[in-house]
PDB file of C-alpha atoms in Angstrom:
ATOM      1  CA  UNK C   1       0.000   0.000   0.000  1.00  0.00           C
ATOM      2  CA  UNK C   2       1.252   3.499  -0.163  1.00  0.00           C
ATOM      3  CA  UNK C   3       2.299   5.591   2.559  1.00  0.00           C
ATOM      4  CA  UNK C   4       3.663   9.141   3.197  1.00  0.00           C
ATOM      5  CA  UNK C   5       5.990  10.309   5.350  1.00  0.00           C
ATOM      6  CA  UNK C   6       7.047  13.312   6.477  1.00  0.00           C
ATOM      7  CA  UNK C   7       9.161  15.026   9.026  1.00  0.00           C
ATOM      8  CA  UNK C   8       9.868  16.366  11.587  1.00  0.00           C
ATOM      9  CA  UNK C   9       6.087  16.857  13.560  1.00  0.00           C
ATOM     10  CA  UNK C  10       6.707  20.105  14.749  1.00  0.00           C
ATOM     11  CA  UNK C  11       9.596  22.588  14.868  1.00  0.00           C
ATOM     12  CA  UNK C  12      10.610  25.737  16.291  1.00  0.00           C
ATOM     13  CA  UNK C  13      13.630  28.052  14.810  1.00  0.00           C
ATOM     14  CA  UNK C  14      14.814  31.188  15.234  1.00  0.00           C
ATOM     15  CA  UNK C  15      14.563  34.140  12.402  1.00  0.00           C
ATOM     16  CA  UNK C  16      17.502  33.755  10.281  1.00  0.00           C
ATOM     17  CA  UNK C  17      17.848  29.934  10.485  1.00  0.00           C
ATOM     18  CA  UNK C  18      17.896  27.643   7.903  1.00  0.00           C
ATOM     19  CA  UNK C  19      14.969  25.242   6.951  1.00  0.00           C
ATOM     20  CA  UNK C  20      15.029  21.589   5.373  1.00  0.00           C
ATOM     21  CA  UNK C  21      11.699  19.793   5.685  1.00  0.00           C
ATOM     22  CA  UNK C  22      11.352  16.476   4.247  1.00  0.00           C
ATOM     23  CA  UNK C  23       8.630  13.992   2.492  1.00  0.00           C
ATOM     24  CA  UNK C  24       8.836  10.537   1.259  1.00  0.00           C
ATOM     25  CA  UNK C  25       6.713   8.114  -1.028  1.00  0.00           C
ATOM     26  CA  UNK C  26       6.277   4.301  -0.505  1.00  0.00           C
ATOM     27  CA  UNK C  27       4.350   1.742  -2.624  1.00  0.00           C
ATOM     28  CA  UNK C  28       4.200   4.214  -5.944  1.00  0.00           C
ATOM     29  CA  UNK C  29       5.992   5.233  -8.767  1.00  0.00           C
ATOM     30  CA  UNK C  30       6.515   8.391 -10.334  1.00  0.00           C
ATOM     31  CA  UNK C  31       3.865   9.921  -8.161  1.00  0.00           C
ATOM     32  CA  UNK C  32       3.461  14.359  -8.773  1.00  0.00           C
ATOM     33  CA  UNK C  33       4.637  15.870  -5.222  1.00  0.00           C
ATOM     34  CA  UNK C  34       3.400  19.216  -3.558  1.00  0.00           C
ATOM     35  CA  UNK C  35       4.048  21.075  -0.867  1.00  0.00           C
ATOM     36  CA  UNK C  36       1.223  23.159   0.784  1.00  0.00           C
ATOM     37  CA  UNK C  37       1.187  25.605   3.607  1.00  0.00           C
ATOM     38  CA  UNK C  38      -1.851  26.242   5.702  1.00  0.00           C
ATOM     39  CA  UNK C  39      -1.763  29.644   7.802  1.00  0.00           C
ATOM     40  CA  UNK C  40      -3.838  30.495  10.382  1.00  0.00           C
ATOM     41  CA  UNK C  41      -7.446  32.049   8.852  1.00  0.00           C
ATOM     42  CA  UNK C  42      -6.167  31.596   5.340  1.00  0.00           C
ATOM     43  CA  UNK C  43      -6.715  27.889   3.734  1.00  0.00           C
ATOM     44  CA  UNK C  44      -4.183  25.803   1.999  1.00  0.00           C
ATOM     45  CA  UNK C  45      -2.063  27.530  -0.030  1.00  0.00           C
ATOM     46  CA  UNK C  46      -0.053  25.395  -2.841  1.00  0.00           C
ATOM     47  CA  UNK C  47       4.033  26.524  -2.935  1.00  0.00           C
ATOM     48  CA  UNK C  48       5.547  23.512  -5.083  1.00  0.00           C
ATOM     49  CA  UNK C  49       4.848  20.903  -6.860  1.00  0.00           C
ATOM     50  CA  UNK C  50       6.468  18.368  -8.800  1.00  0.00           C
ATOM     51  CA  UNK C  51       5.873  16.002 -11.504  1.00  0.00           C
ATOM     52  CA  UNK C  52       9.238  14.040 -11.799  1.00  0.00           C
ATOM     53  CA  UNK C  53      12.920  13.778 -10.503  1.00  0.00           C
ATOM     54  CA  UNK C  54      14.132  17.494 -11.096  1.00  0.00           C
ATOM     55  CA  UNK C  55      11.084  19.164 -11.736  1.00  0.00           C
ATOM     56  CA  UNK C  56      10.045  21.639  -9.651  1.00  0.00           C
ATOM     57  CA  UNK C  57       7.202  24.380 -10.433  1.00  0.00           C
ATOM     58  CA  UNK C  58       6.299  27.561  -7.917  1.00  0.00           C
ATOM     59  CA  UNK C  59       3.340  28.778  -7.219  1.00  0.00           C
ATOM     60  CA  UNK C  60       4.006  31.428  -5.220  1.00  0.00           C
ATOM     61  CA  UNK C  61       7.058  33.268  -5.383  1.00  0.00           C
ATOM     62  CA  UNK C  62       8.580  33.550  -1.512  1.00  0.00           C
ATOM     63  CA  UNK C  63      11.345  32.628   1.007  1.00  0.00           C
ATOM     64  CA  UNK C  64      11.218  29.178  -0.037  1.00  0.00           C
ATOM     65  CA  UNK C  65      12.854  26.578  -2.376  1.00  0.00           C
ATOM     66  CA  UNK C  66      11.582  22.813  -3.306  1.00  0.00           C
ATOM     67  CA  UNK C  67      13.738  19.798  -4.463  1.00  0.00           C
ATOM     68  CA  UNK C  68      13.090  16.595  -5.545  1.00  0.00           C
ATOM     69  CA  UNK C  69      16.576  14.566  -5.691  1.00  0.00           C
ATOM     70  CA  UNK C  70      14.595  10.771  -6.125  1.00  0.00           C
ATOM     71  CA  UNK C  71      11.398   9.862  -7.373  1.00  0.00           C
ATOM     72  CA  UNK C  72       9.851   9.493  -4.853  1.00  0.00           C
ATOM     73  CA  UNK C  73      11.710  12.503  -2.056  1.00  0.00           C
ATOM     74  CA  UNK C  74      10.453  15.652  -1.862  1.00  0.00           C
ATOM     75  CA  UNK C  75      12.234  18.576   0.277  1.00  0.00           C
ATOM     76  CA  UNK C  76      11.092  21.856   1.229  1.00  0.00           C
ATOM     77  CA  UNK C  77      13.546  24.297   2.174  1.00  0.00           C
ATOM     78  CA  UNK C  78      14.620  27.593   2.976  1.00  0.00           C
ATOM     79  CA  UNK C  79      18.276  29.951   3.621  1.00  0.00           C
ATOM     80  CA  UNK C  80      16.543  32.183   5.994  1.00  0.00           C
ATOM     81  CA  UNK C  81      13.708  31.969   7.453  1.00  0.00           C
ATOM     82  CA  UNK C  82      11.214  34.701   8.419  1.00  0.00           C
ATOM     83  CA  UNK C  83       8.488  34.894  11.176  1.00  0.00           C
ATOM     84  CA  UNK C  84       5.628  34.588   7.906  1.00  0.00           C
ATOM     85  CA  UNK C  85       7.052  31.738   7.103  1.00  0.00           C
ATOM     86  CA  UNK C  86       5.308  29.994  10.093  1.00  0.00           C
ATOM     87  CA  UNK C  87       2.503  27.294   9.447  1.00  0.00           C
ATOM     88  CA  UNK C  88       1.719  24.062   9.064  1.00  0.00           C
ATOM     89  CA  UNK C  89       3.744  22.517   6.603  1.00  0.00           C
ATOM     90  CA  UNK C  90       1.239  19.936   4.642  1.00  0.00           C
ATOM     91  CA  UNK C  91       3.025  17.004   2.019  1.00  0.00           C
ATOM     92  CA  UNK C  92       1.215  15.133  -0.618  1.00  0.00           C
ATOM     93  CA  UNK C  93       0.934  13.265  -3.580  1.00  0.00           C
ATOM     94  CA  UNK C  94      -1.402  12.178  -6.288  1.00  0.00           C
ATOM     95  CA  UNK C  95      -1.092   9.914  -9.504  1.00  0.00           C
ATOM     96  CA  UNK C  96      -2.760  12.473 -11.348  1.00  0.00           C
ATOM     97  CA  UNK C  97      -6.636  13.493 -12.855  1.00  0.00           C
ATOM     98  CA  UNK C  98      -9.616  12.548 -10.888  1.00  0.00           C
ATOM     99  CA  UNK C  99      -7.535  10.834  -7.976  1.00  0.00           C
ATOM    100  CA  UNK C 100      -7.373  13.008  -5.398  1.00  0.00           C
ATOM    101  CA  UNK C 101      -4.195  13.863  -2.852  1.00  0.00           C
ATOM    102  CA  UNK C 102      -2.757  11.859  -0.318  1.00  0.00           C
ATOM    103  CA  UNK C 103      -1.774  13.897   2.448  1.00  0.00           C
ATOM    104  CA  UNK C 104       1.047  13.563   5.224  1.00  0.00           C
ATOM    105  CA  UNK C 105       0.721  14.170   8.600  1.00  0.00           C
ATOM    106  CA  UNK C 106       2.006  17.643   9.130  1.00  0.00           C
ATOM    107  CA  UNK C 107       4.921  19.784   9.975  1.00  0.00           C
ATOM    108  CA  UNK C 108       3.848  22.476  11.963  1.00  0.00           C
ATOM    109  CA  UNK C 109       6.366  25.263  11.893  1.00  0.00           C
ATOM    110  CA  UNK C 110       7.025  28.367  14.339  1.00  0.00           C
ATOM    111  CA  UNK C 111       9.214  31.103  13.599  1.00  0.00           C
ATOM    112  CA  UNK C 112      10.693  32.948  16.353  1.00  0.00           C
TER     113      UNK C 112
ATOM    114  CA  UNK I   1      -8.841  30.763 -13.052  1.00  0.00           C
ATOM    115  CA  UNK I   2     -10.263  28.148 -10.219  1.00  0.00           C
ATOM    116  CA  UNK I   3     -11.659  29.501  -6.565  1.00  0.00           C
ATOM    117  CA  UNK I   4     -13.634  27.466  -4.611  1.00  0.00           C
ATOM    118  CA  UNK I   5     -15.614  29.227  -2.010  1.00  0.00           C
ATOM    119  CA  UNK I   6     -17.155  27.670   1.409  1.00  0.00           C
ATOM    120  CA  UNK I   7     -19.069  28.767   4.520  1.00  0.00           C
ATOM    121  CA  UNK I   8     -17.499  30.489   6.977  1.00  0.00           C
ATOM    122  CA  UNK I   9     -17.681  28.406  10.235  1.00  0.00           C
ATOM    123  CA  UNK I  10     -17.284  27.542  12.608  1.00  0.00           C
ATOM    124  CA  UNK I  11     -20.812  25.712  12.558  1.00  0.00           C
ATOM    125  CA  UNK I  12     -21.729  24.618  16.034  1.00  0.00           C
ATOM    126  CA  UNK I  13     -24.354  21.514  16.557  1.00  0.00           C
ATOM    127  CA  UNK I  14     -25.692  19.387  18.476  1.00  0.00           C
ATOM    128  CA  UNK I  15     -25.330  15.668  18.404  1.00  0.00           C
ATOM    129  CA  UNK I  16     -27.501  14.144  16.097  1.00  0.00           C
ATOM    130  CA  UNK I  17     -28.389  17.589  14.044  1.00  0.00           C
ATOM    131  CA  UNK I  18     -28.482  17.471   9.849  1.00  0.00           C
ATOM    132  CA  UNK I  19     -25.527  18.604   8.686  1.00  0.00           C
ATOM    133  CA  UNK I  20     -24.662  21.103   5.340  1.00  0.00           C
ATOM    134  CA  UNK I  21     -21.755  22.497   4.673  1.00  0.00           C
ATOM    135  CA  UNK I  22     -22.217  25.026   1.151  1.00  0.00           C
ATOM    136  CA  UNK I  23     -19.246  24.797  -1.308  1.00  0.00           C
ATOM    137  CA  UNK I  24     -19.293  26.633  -4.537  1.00  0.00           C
ATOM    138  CA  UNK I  25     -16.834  26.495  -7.142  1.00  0.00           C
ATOM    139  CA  UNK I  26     -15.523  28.383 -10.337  1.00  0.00           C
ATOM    140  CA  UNK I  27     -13.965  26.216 -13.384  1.00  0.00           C
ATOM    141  CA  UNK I  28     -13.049  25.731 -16.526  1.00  0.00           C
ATOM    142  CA  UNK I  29     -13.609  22.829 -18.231  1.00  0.00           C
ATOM    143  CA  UNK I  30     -15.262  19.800 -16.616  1.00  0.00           C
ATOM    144  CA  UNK I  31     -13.264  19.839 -12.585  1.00  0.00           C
ATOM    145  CA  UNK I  32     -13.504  16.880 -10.294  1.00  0.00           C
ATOM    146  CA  UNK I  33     -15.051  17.552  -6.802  1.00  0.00           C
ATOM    147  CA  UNK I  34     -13.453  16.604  -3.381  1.00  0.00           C
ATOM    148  CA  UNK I  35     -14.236  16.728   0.226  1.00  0.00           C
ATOM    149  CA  UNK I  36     -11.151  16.833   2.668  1.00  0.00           C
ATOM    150  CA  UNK I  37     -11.260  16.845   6.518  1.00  0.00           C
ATOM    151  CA  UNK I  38      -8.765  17.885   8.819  1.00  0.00           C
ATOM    152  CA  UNK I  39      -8.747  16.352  12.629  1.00  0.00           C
ATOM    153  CA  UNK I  40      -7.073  18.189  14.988  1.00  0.00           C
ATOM    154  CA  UNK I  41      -3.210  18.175  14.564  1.00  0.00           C
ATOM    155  CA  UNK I  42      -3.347  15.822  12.250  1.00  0.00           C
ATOM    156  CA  UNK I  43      -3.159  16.116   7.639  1.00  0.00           C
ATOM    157  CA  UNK I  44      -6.093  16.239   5.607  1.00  0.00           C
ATOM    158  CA  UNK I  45      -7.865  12.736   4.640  1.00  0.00           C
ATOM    159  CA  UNK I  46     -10.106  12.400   1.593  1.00  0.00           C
ATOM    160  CA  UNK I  47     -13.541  11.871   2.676  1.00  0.00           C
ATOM    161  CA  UNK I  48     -14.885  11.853  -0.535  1.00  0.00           C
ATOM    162  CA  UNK I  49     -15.261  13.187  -4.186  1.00  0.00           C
ATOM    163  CA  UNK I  50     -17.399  13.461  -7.227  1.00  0.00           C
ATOM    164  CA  UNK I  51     -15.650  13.471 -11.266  1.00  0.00           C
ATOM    165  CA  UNK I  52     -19.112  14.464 -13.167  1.00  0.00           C
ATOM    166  CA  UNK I  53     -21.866  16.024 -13.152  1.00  0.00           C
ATOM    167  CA  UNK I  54     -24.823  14.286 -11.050  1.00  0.00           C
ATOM    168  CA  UNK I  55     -22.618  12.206  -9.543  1.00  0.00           C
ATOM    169  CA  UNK I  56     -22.889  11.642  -5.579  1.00  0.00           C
ATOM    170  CA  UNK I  57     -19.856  10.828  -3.196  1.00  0.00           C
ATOM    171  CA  UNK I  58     -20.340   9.432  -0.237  1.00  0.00           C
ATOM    172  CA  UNK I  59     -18.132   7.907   2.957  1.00  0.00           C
ATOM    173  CA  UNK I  60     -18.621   7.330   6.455  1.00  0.00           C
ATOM    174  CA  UNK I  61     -22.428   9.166   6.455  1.00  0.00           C
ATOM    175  CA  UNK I  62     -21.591  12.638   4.736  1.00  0.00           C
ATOM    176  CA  UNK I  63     -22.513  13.281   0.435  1.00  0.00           C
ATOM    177  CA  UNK I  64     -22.313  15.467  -1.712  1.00  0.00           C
ATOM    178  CA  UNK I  65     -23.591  15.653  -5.155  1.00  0.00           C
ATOM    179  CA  UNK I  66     -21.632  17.728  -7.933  1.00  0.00           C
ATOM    180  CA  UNK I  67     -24.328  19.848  -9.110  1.00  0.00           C
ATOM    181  CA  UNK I  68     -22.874  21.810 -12.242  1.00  0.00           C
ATOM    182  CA  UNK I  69     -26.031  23.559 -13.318  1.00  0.00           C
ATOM    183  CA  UNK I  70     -25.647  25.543  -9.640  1.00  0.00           C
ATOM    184  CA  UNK I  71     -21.292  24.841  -9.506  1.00  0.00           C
ATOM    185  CA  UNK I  72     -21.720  23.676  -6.193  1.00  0.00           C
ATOM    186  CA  UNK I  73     -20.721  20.423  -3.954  1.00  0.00           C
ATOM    187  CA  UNK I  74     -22.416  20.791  -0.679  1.00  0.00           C
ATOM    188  CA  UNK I  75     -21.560  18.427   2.190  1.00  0.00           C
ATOM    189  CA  UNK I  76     -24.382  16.772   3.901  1.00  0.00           C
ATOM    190  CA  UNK I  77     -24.766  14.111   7.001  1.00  0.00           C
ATOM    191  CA  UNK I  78     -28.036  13.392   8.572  1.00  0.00           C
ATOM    192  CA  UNK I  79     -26.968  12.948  11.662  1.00  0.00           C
ATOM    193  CA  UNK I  80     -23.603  14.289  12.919  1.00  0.00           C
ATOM    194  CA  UNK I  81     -21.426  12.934  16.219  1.00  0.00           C
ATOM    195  CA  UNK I  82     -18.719  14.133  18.486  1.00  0.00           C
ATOM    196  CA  UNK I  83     -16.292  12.761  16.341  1.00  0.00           C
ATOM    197  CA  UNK I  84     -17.036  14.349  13.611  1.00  0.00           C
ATOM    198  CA  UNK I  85     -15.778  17.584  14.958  1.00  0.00           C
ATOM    199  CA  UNK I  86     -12.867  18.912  12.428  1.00  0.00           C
ATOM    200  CA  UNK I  87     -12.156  20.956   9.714  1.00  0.00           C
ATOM    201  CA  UNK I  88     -13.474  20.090   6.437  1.00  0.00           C
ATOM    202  CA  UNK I  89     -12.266  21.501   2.720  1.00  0.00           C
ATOM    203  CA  UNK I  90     -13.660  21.709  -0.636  1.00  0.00           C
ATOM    204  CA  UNK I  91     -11.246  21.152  -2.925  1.00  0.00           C
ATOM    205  CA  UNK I  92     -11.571  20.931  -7.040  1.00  0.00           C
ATOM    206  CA  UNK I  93      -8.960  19.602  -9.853  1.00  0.00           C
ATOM    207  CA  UNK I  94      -8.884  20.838 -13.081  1.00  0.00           C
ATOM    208  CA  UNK I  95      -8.145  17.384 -14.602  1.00  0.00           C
ATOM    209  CA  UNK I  96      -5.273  18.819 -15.790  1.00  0.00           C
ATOM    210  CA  UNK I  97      -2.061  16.532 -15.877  1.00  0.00           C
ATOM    211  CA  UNK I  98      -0.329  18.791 -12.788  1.00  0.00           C
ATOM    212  CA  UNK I  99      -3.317  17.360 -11.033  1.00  0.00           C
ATOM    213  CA  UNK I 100      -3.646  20.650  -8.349  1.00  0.00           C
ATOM    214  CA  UNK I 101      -5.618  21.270  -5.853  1.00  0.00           C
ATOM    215  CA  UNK I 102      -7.530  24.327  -5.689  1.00  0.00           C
ATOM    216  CA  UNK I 103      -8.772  24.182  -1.723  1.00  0.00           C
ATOM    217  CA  UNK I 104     -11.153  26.699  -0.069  1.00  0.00           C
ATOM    218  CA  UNK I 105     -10.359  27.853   3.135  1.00  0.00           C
ATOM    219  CA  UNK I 106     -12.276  25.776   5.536  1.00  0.00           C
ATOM    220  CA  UNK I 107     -15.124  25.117   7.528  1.00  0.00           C
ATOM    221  CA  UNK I 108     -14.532  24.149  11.266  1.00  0.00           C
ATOM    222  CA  UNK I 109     -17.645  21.840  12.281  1.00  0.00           C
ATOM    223  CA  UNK I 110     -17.941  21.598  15.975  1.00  0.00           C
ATOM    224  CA  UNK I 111     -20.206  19.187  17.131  1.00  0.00           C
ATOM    225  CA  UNK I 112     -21.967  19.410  21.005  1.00  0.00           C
ATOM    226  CA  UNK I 113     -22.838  16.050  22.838  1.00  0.00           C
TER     227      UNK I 113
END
């Protein structure tokens, strides 16, 4: 079956800091990747997403960078964070069309 | 290009109580429909979707019936419990092969024994 993992649960850095979030795929192939971010009051928002090993598209332009070194490895990250860049931190993937997401668990992120 | 627009919550019931949560969407094309909840803490789980027009999802109690000549998807349960206190999103795909999710922004359901 397929699963989705992502880490860490929660984290707090400081302003300034460097970010690396991370996502994995089992029991798929090929799968598109995005990252979303949900602020307080304000919905999902999409930032990445990703339809093979390389490929990375933005939605929004911001503090943040997405990579996708395997097929199935997805990383969120960021030089320098800044206190908006606090949220929760959603993963997911799909196999495309009519299928829906698969979401992971969560990263919920606080800037200080 | 896509928006999907929901209720602002957060809707407060009582155990039991008919549930509807309004969604309305704007598209191009022909979108699928999808229902996402959010439990506390946790990521959001599909609860259920709709790819035409007519069509009626269902899971766990709740539907929702992708009604194109009104663009909307509400969520309905007859008879709502404790645990069905979360957050719940409307969500449509174009069908395009990127496959995103446009998501509006939420409707907290809380639900009184």
């Amino acid at each position: 079956s397929q699963t989705i993992h992502q880490w860490p649960a929660t984290l707090v850095q400081p302003v300034g800091s460097p970010l690396s979030l991370e996502c994995t795929v089992e029991g798929t192939s090929n799968p598109n990747l995005y990252w979303y971010r949900q602020a307080a009051g304000r919905g999902l928002q999409l930032l990445f997403y990703s339809v093979g090993i390389g490929q990375i598209s933005s939605e929004v332009p911001q503090n943040l960078s997405a990579s996708r070194p395997q097929d199935r490895q997805f990383i969120l990250s960021s030089k320098k964070l800044l206190l908006s860049d606090s949220g929760f931190y959603l993963c997911a993937w799909a196999t495309g069309g009519a299928a829906g997401y698969t979401f992971g668990s969560g990263t919920r992120l606080t800037v200080v | 290009g896509n928006s999907v627009t929901q209720m602002e919550g957060p809707v407060t019931l009582s155990e039991e109580a008919f549930l509807t949560i309004n969604c309305t969407y704007t598209a191009t094309g022909y979108p699928s429909l999808f229902w996402y909840v959010q439990y506390p803490g946790e990521g959001l789980q599909l609860l259920l979707k709709a790819t035409k027009a007519d069509d009626k999802g269902s899971n766990k109690g709740f539907e929702a019936t992708y009604r194109k000549e009104t663009t909307s998807f509400h969520l309905e349960k007859g008879s709502v419990q404790v645990s069905d206190s979360a957050v719940y999103f409307c969500a449509l795909s174009d069908g395009s092969g990127y496959s995103t999710l446009t998501f509006g922004k939420g409707t907290m359901l809380l639900v009184s024994p």
